[in-house]
Short mmCIF file of N, CA and C in Angstrom, two decimals:
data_model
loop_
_atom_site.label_atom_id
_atom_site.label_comp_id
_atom_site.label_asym_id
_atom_site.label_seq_id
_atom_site.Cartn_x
_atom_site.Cartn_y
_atom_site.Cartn_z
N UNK A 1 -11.83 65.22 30.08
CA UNK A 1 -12.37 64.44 28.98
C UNK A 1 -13.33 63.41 29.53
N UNK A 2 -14.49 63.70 29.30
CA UNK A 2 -15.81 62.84 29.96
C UNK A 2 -15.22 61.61 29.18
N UNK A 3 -15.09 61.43 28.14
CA UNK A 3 -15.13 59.93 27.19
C UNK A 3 -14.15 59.52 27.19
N UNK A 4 -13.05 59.50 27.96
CA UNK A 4 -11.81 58.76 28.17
C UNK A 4 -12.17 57.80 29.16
N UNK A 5 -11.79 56.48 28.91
CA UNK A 5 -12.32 55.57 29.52
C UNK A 5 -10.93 55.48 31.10
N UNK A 6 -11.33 54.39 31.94
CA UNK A 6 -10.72 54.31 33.27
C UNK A 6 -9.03 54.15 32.59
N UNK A 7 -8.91 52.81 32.27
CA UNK A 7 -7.78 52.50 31.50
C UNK A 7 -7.05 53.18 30.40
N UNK A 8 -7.16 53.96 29.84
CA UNK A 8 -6.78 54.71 29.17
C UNK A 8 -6.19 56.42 29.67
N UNK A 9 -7.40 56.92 31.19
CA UNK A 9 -6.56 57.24 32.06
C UNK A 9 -5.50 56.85 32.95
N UNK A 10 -5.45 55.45 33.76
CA UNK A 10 -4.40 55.24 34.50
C UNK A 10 -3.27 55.01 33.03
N UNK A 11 -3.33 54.59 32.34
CA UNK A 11 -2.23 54.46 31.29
C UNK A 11 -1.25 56.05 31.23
N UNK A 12 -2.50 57.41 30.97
CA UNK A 12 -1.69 58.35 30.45
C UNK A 12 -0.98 59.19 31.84
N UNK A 13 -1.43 58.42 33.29
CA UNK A 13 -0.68 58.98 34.01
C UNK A 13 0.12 58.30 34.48
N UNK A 14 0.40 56.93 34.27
CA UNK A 14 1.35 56.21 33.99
C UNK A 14 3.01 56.99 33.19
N UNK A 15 2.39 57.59 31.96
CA UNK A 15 3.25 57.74 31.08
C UNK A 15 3.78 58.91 30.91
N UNK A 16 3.09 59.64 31.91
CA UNK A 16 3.90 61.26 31.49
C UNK A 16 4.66 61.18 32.55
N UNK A 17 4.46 60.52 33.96
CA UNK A 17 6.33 60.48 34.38
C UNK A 17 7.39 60.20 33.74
N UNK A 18 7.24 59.02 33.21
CA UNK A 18 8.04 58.27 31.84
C UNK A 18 8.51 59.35 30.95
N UNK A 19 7.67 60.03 30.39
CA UNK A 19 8.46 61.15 29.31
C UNK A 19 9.23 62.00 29.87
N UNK A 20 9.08 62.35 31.59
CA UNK A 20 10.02 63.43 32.11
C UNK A 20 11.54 62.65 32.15
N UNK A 21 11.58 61.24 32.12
CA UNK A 21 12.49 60.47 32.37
C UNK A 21 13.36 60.18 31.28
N UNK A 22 12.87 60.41 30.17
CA UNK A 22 13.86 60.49 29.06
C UNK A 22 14.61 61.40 28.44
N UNK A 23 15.68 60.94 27.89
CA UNK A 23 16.66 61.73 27.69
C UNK A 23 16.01 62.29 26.25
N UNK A 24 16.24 63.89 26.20
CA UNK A 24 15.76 64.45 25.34
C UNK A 24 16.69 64.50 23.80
N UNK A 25 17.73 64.05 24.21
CA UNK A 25 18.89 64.27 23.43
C UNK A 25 18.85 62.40 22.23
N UNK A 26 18.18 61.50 23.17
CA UNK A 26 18.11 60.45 22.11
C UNK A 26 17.11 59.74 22.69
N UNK A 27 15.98 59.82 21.06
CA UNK A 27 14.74 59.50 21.00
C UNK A 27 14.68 58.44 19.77
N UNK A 28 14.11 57.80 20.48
CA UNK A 28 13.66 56.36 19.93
C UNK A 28 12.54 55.42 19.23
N UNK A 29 12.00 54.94 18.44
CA UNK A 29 10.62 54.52 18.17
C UNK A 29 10.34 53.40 19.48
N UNK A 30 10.99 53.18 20.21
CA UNK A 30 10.66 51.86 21.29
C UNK A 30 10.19 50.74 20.80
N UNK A 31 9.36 49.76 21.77
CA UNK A 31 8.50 48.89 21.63
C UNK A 31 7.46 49.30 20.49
N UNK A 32 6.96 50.05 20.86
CA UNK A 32 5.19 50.51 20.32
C UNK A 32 6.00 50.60 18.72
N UNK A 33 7.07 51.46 18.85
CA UNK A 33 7.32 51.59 17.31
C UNK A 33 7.57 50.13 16.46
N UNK A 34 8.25 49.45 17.07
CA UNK A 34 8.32 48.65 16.49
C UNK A 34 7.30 47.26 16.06
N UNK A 35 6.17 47.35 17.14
CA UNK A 35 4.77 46.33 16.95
C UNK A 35 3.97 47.56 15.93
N UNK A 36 4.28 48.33 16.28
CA UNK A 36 3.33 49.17 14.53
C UNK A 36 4.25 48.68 13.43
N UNK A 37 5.10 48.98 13.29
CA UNK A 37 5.69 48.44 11.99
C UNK A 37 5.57 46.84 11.68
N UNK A 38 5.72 45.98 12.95
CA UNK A 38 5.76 45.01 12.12
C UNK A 38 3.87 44.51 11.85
N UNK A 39 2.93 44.96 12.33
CA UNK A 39 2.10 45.14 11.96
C UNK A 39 1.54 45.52 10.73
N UNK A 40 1.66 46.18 10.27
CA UNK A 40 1.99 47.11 9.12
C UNK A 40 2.34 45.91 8.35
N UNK A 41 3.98 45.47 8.82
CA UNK A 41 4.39 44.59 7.58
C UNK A 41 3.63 43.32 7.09
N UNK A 42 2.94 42.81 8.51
CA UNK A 42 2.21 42.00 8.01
C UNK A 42 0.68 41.53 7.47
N UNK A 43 0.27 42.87 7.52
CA UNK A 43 -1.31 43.42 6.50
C UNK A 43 -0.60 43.74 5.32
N UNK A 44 0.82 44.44 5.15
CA UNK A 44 0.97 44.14 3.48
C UNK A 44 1.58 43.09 3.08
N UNK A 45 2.00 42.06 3.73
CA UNK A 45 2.64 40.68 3.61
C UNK A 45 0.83 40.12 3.05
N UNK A 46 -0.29 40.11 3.56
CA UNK A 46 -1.43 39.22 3.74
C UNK A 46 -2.22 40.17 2.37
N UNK A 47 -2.02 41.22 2.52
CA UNK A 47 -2.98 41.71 1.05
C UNK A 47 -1.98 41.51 -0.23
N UNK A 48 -0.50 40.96 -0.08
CA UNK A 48 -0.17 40.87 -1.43
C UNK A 48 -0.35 39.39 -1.55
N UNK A 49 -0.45 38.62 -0.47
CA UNK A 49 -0.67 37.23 -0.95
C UNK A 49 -2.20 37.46 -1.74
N UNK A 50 -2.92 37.86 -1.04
CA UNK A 50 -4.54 37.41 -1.27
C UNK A 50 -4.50 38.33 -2.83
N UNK A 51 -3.64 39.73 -3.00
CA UNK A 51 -3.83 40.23 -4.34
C UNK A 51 -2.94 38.71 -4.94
N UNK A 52 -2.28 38.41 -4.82
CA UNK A 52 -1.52 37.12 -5.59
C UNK A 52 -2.70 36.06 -6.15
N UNK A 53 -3.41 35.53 -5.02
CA UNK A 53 -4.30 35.12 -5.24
C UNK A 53 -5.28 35.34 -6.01
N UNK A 54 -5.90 36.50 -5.94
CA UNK A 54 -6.74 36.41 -6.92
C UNK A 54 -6.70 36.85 -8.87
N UNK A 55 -5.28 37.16 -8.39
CA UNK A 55 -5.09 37.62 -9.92
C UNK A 55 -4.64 35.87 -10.43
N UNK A 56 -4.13 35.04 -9.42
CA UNK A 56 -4.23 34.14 -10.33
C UNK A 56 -5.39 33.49 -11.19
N UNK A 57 -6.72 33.83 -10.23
CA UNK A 57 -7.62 33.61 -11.02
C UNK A 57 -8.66 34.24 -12.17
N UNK A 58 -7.83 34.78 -12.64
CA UNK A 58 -8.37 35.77 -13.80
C UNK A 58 -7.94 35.23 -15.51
N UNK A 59 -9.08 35.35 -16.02
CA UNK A 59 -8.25 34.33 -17.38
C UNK A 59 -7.86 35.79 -18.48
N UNK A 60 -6.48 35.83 -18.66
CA UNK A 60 -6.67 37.29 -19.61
C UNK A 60 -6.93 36.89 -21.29
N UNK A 61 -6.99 35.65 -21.74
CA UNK A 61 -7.42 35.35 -22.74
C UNK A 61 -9.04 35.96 -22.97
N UNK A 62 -8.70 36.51 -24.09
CA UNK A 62 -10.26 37.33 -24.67
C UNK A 62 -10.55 36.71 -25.53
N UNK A 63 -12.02 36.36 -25.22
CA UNK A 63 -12.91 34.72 -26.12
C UNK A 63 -13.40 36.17 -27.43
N UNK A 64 -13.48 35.20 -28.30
CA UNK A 64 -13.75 35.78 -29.13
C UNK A 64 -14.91 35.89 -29.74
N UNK A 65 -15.15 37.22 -30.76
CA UNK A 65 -17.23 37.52 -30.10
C UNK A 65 -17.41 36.81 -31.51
N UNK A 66 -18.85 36.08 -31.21
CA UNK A 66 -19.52 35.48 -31.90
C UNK A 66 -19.88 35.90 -33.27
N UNK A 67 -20.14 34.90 -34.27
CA UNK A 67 -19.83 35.88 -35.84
C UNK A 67 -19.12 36.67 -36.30
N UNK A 68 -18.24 37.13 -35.57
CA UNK A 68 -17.24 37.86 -36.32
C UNK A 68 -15.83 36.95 -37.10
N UNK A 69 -15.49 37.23 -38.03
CA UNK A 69 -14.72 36.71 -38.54
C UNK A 69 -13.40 37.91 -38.94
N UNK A 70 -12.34 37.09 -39.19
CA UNK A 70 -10.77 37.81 -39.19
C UNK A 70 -11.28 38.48 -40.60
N UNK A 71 -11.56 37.66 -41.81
CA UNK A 71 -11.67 37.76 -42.63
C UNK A 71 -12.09 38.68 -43.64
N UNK A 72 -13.77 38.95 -42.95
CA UNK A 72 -14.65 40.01 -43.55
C UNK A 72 -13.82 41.88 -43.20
N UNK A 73 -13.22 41.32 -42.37
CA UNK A 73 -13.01 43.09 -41.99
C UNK A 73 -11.32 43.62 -42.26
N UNK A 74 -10.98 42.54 -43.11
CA UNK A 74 -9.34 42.31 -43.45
C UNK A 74 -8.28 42.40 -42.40
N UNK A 75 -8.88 42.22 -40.83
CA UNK A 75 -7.59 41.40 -40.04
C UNK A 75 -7.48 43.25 -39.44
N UNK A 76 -8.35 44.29 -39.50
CA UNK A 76 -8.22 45.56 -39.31
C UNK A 76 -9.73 46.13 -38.15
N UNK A 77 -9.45 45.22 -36.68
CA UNK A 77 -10.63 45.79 -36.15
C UNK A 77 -10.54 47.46 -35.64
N UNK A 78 -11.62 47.92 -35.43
CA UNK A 78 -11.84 49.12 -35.16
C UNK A 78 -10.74 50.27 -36.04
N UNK A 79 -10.29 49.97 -37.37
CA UNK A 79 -9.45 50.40 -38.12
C UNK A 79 -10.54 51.15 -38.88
N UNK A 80 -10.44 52.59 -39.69
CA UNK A 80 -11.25 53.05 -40.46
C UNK A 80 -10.92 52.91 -41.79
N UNK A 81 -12.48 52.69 -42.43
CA UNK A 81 -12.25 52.69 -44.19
C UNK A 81 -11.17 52.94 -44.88
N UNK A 82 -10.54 52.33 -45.67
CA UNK A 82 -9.51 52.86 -46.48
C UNK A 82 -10.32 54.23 -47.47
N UNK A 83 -9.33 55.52 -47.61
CA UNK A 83 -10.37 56.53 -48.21
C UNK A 83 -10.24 56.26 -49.79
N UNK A 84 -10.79 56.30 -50.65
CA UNK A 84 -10.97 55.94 -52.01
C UNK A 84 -10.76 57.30 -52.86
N UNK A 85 -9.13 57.09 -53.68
CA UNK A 85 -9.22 58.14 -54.33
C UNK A 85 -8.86 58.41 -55.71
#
C-alpha cells in the first residue's frame, strides 16, 4: 500500500502480534471500544443541547395575516361553501 503512511505502518505491525496473543474464546471491545462510544456519547450529548437550543428559539405562535377577519368567513378557514339546497 503506497498511501499508508510511516505511522500507521509501525502501528499495524505492532498489532498483529497482539491479535495472535489473544484468547480467541473471549473477545472484548477494549480501550478503542470504549473511547468510540464515549465519543459518540458525547456528539449526541452536544447536538441535543444545541437542538435544545435552538428550538428554544422559535416562536410557534402564528401572527395573524393582515385583513383577514374571524368574522367575514364565519370562524371556517379553508372550510368549503356550505352547498345550497
Amino acid at each position: 500500500m503506497p498511501d499508508m503512511s510511516a505511522s500507521a505502518s509501525l502501528a499495524m505491525t505492532h498489532l498483529v502480534p497482539l491479535a495472535k496473543e489473544l484468547d480467541e474464546d473471549k473477545v472484548t471491545p477494549g480501550v478503542l471500544g470504549f473511547i468510540v462510544f464515549a465519543v459518540m456519547a458525547l456528539a449526541v450529548w452536544g447536538l441535543m443541547k444545541s437542538m435544545n437550543r435552538h428550538m428554544g428559539k422559535v416562536d410557534f405562535k402564528e401572527a395573524p395575516e393582515e385583513g383577514s377577519s374571524d368574522a367575514s368567513d364565519g370562524g371556517r378557514k379553508g372550510a368549503a361553501p356550505a352547498a345550497k339546497g
